[in-house]
Short mmCIF file of C-alpha atoms and ligand atoms in Angstrom, two decimals:
data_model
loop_
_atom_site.label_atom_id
_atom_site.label_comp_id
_atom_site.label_asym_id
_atom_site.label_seq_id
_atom_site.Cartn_x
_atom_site.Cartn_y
_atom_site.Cartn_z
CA UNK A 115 0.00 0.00 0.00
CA UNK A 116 1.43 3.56 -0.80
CA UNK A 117 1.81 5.73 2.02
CA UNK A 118 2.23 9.33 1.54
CA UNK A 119 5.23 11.05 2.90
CA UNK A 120 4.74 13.19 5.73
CA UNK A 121 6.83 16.25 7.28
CA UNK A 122 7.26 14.41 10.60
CA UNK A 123 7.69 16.79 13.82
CA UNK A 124 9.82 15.32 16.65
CA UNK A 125 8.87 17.24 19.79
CA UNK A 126 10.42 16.98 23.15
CA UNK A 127 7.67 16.88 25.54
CA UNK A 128 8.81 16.14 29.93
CA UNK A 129 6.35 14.40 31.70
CA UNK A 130 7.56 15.89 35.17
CA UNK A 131 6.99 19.70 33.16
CA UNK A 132 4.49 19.82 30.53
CA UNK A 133 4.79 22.15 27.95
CA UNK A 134 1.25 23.49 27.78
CA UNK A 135 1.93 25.52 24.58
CA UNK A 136 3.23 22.46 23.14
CA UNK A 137 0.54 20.05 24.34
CA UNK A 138 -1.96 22.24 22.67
CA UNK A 139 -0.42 22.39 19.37
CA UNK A 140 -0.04 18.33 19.05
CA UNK A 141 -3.44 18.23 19.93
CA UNK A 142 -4.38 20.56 17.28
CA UNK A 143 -3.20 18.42 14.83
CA UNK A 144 -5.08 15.29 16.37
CA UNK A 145 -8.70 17.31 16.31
CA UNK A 146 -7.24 18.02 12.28
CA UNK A 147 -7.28 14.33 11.58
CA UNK A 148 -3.45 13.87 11.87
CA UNK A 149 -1.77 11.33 13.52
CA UNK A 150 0.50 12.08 16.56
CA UNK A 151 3.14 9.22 18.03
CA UNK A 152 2.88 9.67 21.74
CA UNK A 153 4.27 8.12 24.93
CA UNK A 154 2.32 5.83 27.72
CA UNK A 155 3.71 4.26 30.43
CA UNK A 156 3.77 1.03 28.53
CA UNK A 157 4.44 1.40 25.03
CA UNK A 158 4.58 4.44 22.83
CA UNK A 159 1.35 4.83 21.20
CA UNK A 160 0.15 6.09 17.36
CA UNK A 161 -2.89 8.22 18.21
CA UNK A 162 -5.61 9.91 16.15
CA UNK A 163 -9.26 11.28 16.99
CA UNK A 164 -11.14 8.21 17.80
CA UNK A 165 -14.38 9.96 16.31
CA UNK A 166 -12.50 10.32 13.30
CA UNK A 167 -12.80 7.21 10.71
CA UNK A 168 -10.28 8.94 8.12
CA UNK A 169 -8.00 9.87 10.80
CA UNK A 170 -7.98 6.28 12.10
CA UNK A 171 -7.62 5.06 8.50
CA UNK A 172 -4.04 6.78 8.58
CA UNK A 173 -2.86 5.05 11.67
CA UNK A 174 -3.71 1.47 9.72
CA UNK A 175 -1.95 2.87 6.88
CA UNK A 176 1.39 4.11 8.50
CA UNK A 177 1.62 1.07 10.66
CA UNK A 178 1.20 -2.14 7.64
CA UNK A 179 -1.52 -2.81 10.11
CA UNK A 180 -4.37 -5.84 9.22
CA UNK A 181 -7.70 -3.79 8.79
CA UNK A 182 -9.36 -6.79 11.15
CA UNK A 183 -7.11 -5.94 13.89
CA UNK A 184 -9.07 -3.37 16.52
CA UNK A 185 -7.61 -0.37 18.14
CA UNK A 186 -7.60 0.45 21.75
CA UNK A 187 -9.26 4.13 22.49
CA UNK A 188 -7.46 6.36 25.15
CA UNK A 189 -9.35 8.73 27.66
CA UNK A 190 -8.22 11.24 29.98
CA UNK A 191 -11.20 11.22 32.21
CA UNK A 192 -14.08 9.38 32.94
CA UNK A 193 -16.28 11.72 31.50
CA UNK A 194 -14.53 10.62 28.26
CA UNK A 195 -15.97 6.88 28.53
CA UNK A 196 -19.50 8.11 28.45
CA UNK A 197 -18.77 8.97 24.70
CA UNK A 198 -17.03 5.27 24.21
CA UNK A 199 -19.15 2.82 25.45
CA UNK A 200 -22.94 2.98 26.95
CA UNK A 201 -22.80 1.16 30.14
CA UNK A 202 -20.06 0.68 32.91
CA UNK A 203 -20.74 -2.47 34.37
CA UNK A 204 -19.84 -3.07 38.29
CA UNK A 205 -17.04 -5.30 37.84
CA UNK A 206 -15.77 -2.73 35.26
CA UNK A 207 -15.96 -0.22 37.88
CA UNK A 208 -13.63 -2.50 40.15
CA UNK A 209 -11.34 -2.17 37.89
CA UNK A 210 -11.18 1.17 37.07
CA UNK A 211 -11.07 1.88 41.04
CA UNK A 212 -8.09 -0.03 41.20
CA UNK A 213 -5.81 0.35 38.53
CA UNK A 214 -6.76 2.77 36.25
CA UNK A 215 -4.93 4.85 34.95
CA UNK A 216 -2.53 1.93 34.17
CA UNK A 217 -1.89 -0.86 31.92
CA UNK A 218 -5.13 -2.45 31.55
CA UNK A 219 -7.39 -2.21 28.91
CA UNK A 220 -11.16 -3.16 29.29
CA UNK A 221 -13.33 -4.38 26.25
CA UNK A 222 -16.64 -3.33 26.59
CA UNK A 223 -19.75 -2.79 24.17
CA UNK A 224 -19.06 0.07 22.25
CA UNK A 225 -21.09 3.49 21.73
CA UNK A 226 -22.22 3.66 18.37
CA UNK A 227 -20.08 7.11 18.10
CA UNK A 228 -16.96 4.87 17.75
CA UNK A 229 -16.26 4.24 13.74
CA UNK A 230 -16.10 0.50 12.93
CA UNK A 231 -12.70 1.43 11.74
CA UNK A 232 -11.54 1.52 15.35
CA UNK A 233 -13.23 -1.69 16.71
CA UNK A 234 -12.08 -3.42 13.46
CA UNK A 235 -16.13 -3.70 12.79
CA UNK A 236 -16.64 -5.19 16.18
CA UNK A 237 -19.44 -3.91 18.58
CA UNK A 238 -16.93 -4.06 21.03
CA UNK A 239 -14.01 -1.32 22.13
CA UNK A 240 -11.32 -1.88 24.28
CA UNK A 241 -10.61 1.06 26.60
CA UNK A 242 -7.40 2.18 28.59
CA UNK A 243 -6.55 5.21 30.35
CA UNK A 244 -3.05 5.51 30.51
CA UNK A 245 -0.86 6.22 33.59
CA UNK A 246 1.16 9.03 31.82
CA UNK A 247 1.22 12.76 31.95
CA UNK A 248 2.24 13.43 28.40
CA UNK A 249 -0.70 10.80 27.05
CA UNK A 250 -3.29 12.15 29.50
CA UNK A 251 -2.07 15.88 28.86
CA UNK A 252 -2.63 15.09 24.90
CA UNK A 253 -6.55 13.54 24.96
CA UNK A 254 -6.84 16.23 27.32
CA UNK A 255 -6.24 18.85 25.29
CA UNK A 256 -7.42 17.05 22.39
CA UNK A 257 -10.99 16.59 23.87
CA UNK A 258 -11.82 13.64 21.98
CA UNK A 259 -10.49 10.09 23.15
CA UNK A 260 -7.39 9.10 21.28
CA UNK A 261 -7.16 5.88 19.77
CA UNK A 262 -4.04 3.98 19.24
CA UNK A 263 -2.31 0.68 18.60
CA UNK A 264 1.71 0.57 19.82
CA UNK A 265 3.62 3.16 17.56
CA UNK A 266 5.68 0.41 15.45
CA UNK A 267 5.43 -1.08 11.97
CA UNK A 268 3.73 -4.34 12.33
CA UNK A 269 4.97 -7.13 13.29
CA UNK A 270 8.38 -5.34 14.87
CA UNK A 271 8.71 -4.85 18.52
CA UNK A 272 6.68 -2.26 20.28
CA UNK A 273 8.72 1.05 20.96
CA UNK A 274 9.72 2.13 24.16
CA UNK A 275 11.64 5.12 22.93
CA UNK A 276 10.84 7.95 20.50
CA UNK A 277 14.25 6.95 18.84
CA UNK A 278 12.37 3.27 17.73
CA UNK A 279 9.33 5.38 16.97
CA UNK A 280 11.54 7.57 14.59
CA UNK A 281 12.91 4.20 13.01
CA UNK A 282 9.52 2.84 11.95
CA UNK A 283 7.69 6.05 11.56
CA UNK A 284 9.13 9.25 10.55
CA UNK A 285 8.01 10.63 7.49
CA UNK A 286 4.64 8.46 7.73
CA UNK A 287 3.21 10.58 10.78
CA UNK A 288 2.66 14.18 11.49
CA UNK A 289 4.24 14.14 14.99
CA UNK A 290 6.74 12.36 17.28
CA UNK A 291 6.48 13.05 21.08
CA UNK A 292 9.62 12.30 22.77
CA UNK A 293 8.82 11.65 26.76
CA UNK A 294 11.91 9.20 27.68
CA UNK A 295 11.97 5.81 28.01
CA UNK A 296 8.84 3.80 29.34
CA UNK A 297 8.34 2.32 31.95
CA UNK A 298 6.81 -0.42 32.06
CA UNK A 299 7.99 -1.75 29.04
CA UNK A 300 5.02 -4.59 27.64
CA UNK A 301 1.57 -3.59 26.19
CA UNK A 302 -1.73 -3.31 28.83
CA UNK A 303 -3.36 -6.85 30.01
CA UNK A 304 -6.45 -6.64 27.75
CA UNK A 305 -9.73 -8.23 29.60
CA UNK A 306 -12.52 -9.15 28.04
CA UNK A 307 -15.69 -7.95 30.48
CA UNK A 308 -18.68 -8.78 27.66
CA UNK A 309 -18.28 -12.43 28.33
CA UNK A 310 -19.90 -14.06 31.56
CA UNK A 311 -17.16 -14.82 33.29
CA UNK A 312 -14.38 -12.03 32.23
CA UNK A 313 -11.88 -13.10 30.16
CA UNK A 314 -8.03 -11.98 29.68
CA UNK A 315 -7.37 -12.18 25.84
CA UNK A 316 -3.61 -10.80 26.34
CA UNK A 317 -1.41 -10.50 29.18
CA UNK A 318 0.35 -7.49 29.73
CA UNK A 319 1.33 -5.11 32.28
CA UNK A 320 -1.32 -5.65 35.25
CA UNK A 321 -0.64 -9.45 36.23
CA UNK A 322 -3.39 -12.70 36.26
CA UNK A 323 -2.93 -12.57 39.76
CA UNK A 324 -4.25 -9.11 40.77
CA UNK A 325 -6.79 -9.42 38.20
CA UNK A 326 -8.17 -12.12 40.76
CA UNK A 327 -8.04 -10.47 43.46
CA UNK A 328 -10.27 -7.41 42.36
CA UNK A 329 -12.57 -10.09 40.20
CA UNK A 330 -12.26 -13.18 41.76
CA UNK A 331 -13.13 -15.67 38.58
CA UNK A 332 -11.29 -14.79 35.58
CA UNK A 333 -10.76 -17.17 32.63
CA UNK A 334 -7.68 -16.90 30.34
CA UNK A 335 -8.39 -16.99 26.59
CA UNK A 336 -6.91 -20.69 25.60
CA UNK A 337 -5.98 -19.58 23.07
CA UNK A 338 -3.20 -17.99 24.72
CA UNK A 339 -1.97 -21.03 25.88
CA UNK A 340 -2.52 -22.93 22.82
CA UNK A 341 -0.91 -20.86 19.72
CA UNK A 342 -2.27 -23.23 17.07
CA UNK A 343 -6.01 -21.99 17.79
CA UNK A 344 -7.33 -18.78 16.62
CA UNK A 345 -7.38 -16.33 19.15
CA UNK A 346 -10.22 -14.18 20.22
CA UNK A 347 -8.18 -10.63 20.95
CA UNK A 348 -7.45 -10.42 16.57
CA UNK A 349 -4.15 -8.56 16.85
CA UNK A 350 -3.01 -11.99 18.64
CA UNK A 351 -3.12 -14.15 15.48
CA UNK A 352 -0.39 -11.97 13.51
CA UNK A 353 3.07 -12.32 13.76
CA UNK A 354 4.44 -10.24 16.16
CA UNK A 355 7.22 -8.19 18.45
CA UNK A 356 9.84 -10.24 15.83
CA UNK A 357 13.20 -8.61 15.05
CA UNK A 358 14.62 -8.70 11.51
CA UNK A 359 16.84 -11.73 13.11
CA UNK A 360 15.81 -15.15 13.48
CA UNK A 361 15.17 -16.05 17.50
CA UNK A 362 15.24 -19.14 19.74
CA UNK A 363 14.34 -19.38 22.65
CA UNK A 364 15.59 -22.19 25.15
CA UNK A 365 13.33 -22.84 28.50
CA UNK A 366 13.53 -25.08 31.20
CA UNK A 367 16.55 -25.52 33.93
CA UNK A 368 18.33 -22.79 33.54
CA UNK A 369 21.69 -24.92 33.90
CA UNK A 370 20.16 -27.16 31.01
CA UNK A 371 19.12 -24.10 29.06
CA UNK A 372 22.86 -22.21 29.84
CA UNK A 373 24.85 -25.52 28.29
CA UNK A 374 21.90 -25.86 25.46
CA UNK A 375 22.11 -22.39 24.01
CA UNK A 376 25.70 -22.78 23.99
CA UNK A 377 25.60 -25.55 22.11
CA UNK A 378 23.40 -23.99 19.39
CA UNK A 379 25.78 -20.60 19.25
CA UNK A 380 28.51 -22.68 18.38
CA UNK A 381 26.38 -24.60 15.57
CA UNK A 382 24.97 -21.15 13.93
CA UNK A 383 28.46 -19.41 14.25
CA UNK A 384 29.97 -22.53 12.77
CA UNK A 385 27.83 -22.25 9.88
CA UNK A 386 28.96 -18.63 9.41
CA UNK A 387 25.54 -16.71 11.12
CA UNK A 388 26.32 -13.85 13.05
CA UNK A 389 24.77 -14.83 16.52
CA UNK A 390 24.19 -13.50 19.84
CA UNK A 391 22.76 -14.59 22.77
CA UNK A 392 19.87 -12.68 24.94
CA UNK A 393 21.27 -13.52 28.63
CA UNK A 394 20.51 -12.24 31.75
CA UNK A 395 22.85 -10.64 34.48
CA UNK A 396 23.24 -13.66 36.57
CA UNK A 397 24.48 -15.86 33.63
CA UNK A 398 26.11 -13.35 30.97
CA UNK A 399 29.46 -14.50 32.16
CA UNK A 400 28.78 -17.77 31.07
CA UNK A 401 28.63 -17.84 27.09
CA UNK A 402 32.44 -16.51 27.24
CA UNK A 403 33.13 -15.67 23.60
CA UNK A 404 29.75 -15.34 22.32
CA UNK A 405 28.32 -11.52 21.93
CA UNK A 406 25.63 -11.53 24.48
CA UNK A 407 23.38 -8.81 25.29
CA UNK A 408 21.87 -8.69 28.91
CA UNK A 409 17.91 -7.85 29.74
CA UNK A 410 18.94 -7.43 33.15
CA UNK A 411 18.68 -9.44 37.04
CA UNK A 412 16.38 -12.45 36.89
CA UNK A 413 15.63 -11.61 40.42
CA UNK A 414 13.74 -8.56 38.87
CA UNK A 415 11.46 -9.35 35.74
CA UNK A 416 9.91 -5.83 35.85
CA UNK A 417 13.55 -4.61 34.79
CA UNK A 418 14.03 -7.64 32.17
CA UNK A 419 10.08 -6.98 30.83
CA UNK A 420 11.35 -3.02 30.53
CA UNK A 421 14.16 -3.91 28.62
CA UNK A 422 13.04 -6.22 26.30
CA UNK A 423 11.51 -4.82 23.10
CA UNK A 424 14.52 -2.17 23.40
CA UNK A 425 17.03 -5.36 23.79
CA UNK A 426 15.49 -6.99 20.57
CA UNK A 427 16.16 -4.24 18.66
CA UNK A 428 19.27 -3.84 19.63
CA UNK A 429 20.64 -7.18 18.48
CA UNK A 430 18.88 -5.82 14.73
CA UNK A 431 20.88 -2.61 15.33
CA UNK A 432 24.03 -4.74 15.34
CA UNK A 433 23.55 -6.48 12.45
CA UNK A 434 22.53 -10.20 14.50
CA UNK A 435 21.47 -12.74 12.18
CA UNK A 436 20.79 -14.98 15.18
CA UNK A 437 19.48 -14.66 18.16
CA UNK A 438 18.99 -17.49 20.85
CA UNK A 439 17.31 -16.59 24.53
CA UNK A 440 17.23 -17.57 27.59
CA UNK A 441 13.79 -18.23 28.72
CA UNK A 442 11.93 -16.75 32.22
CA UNK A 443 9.83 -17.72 34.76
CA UNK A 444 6.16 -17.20 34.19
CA UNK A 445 5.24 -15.71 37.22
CA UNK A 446 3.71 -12.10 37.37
CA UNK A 447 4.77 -9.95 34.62
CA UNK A 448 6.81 -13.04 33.65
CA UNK A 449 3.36 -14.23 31.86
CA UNK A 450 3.19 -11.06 29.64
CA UNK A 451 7.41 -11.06 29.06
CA UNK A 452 7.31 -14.97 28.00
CA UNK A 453 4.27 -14.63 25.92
CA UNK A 454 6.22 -11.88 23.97
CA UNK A 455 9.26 -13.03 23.54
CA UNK A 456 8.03 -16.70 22.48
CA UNK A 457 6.23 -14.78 19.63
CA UNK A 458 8.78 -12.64 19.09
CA UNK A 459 10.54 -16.26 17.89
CA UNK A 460 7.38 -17.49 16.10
CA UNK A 461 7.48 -20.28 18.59
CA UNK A 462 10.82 -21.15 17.59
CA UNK A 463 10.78 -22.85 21.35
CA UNK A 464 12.94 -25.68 22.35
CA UNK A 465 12.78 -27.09 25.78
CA UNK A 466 15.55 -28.68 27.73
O1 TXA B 221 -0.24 -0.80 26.24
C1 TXA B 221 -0.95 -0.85 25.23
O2 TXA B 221 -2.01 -1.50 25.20
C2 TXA B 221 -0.49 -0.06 24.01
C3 TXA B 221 -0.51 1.43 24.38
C4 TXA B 221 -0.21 2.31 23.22
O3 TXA B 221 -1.75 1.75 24.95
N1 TXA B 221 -1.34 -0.32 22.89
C5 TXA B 221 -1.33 -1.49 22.20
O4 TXA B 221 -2.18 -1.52 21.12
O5 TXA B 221 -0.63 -2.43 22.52
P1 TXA B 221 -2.13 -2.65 20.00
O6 TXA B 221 -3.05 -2.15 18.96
O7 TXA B 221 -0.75 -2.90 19.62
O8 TXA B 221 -2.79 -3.89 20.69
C6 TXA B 221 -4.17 -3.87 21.00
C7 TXA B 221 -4.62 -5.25 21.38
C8 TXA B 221 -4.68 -6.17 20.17
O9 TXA B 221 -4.28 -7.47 20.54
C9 TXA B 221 -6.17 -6.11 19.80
O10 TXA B 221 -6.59 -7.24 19.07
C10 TXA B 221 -6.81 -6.03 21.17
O11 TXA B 221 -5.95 -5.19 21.90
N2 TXA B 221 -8.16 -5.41 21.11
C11 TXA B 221 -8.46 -4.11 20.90
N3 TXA B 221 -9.81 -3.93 20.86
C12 TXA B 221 -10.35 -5.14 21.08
C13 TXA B 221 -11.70 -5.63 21.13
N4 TXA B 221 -12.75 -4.82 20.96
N5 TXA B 221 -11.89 -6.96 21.35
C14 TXA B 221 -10.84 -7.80 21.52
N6 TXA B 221 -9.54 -7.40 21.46
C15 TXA B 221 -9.30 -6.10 21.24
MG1 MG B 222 0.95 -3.73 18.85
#
């Protein structure tokens, strides 16, 4: 698909000292039907006027993105989800009491203002309002939810700093905001409240655990667990998060896994790949002449879930032609960070 060039503005924006002046101008640009790359605290975002079914059209456009993959909508307030969906259920409310704004994302049956261009022609929406000044600041000021999928071509890693925003998207987008790094690192859980018993269609940043204990019963989408089924979230089916290398990933004992990816370093480099290995504090030392690149302590998966869309495109920025992982324990946000980075390798997953 041709996609005009666009003069892209890259605009510093601090979340600790918004620029008012500046806020307002981006926003001007989203109520004109442009589309504005912004940061949350998970990922960076692509945002356009949710209202607006062109505008949204662009996003799709810029990104490579499947037309039957749906959008999440922003807010700023919850005056803003009167205009999104109809009802707020109870157990929706529990939610939004206790983590919101944050990394969760809540589908719910949409208001008929929303385009079908945003819900992918579902009568569903998911909603998130995101724990970030500069993302708040912007729908603020925009005074129209924003909608927006992660700000990166599709099927690369999501960005977690304007820098891999630039690299997919300058010259296809009006704006870059540039707000640092983000924290958190992996896309919102999204949670599915439209079936009885609410169902998690993709892990993310708010664990399965503390979903629990604000809902009690929660079912997890099988589909999750079982990649050869088609999934119910439709932006799980793609390909996804993958670099421009070819990745492995190696789970199981981690003293198994250590002597294992080893093994299979020495068998691509002997048949003359470039490879590296994606290794963790506690056993960089181990892979001795191998390049490695470290996601961080094991003893804190919040810092290796952080790091690891920025890691993965490191090993592209050096030119890796293979890439084998270590593998981590699915615990917490270790259910979001494993369910990335296994299809980040296509399910290229052995097990030792
Ligand atoms: O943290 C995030 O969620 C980031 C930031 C920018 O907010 N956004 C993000 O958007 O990851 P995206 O488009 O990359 O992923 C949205 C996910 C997809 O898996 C999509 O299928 C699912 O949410 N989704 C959106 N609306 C849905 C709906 N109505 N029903 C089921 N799944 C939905
Ligand atoms: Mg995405």
């Amino acid at each position: 698909m041709h996609v005009p060039h666009r003069q892209t503005e890259l605009v510093k924006i601090n979340p600790e000292n918004i620029d008012q002046k500046m806020i307002k101008h981006l926003a001007e640009i989203v109520r004109a039907g442009g589309v504005v790359a912004f940061p949350t605290e998970t990922v960076y975002g692509l945002g356009a006027n949710a209202f607006d079914a062109l505008a949204i059209r662009k996003i799709f456009q810029a990104k490579g993105r499947p037309a039957d993959n749906p959008l999440i909508v922003h807010i700023s307030d919850m005056d803003m989800m009167a205009q999104v969906t109809a009802q707020v259920p109870e157990k929706a409310q529990k939610l939004i009491a206790a983590f919101w704004p944050g990394p969760l994302t809540i589908v719910l049956p949409k208001s008929p203002k929303i385009p079908g261009e945003v819900t992918a022609g579902l009568d569903t929406v998911g909603i998130r309002m995101p724990d970030h000044n500069v993302a708040l600041a912007l729908i603020a000021a925009a005074g129209v939810p924003i909608a927006a999928p992660s700000a990166n071509i599709s099927g690369k890693p999501s960005t977690t700093s304007a820098k891999h925003v630039a690299q997919d998207l300058a010259g296809k987008v009006e704006a870059i905001i540039d707000g640092g790094q983000t924290k958190v690192g992996l896309e919102s859980t999204v949670i599915d409240l439209t079936t009885e018993i609410p169902t998690v269609l993709r892990p993310g940043g708010i664990s399965i655990e503390e979903l629990e204990r604000v809902l009690g019963e929660i079912k997890y989408d099988l589909n999750l667990l079982n990649p050869e089924q088609a999934p119910r979230s439709p932006g799980m089916k793609y390909t996804h998060y993958a670099p421009d290398a070819e990745l492995f990933v190696v789970e199981g004992e981690l003293v198994k896994s250590q002597a294992k990816i080893k093994e299979l370093a020495d068998l691509y480099r002997l048949q003359g790949k470039k490879v590296a290995i994606l290794a963790s504090d506690e056993t960089a030392n181990y892979y001795n002449d191998h390049e490695i690149i470290s996601v961080g302590s094991r003893k804190n998966l919040n810092q290796v879930a952080a790091k690891l869309f920025d890691t993965l495109r490191k090993f592209d920025e050096r030119g890796i032609e293979v890439i084998i992982s270590e593998g981590f324990a699915t615990k917490g946000i270790g259910v979001a960070l494993m369910n990335r980075l296994r299809k980040a390798a296509g399910f290229h997953i052995i097990k030792v």
